[in-house]
Short mmCIF file of C-alpha atoms in Angstrom, two decimals:
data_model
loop_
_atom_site.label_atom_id
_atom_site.label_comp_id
_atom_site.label_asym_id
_atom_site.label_seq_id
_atom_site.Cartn_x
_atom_site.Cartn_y
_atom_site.Cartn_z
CA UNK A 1 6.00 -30.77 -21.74
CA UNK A 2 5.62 -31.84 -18.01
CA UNK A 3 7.85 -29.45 -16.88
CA UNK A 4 6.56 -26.58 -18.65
CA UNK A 5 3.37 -27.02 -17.12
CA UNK A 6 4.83 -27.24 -13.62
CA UNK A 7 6.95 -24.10 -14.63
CA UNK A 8 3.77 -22.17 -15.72
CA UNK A 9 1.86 -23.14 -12.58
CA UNK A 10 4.83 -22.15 -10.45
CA UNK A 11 4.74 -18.58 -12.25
CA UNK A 12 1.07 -18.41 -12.22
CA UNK A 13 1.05 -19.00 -7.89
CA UNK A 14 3.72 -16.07 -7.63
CA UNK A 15 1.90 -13.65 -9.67
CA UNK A 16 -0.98 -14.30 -7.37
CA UNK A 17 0.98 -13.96 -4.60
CA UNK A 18 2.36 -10.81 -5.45
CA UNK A 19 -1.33 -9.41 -7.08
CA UNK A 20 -2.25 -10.27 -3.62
CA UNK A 21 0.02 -8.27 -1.66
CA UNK A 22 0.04 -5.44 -4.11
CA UNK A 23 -3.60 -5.01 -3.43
CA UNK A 24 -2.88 -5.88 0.57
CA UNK A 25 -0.62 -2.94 0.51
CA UNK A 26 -3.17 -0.46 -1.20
CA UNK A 27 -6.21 -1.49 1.11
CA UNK A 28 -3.56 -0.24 3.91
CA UNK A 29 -2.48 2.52 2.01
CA UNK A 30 -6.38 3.71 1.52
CA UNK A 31 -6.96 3.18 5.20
CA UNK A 32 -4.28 5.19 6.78
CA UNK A 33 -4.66 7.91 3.99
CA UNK A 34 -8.28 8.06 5.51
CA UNK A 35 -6.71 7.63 8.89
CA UNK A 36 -4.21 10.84 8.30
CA UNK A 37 -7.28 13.32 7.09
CA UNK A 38 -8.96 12.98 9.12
CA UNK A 39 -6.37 13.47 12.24
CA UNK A 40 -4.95 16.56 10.23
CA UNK A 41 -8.56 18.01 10.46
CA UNK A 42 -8.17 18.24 14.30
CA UNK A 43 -8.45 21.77 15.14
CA UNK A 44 -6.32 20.83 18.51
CA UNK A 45 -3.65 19.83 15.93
CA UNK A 46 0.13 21.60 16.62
CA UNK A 47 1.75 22.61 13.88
CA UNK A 48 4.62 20.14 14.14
CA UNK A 49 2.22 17.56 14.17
CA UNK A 50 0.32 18.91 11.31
CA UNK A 51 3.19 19.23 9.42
CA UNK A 52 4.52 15.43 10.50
CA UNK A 53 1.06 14.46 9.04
CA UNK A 54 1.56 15.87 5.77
CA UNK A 55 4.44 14.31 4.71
CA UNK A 56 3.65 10.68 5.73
CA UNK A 57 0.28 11.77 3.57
CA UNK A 58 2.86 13.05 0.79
CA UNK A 59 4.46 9.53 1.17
CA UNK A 60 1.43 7.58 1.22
CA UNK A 61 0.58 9.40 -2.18
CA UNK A 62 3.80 8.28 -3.78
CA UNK A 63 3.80 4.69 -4.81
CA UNK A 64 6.67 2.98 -4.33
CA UNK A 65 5.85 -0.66 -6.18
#
């Protein structure tokens, strides 16, 4: 029964782990999406840029986890 305990705790710590740097990951994801508008709202902007900016934001959109 010991070990089942130990086993659960075990799971338990890498769930939080991984809750943890799920929500790590979308705090940074937020950020740089805020980050990206408001750098694609430069008027100075080139169009290569702009474009560049785009798809990282089209990436950013897309979750990946």
């Amino acid at each position: 029964m010991e070990n089942f305990d130990e086993l659960d705790n075990q799971v338990l710590a890498n769930l939080m782990k991984i809750k943890k740097k799920r929500d790590a990951n979308l705090r940074f994801r937020a950020e740089q999406k805020e980050r990206l508008e408001k750098t694609l709202n430069d008027p100075l902007l080139s169009p290569v840029a702009k474009s560049n900016i785009e798809r990282q934001l089209r990436e950013l959109i897309t979750p990946n986890d």
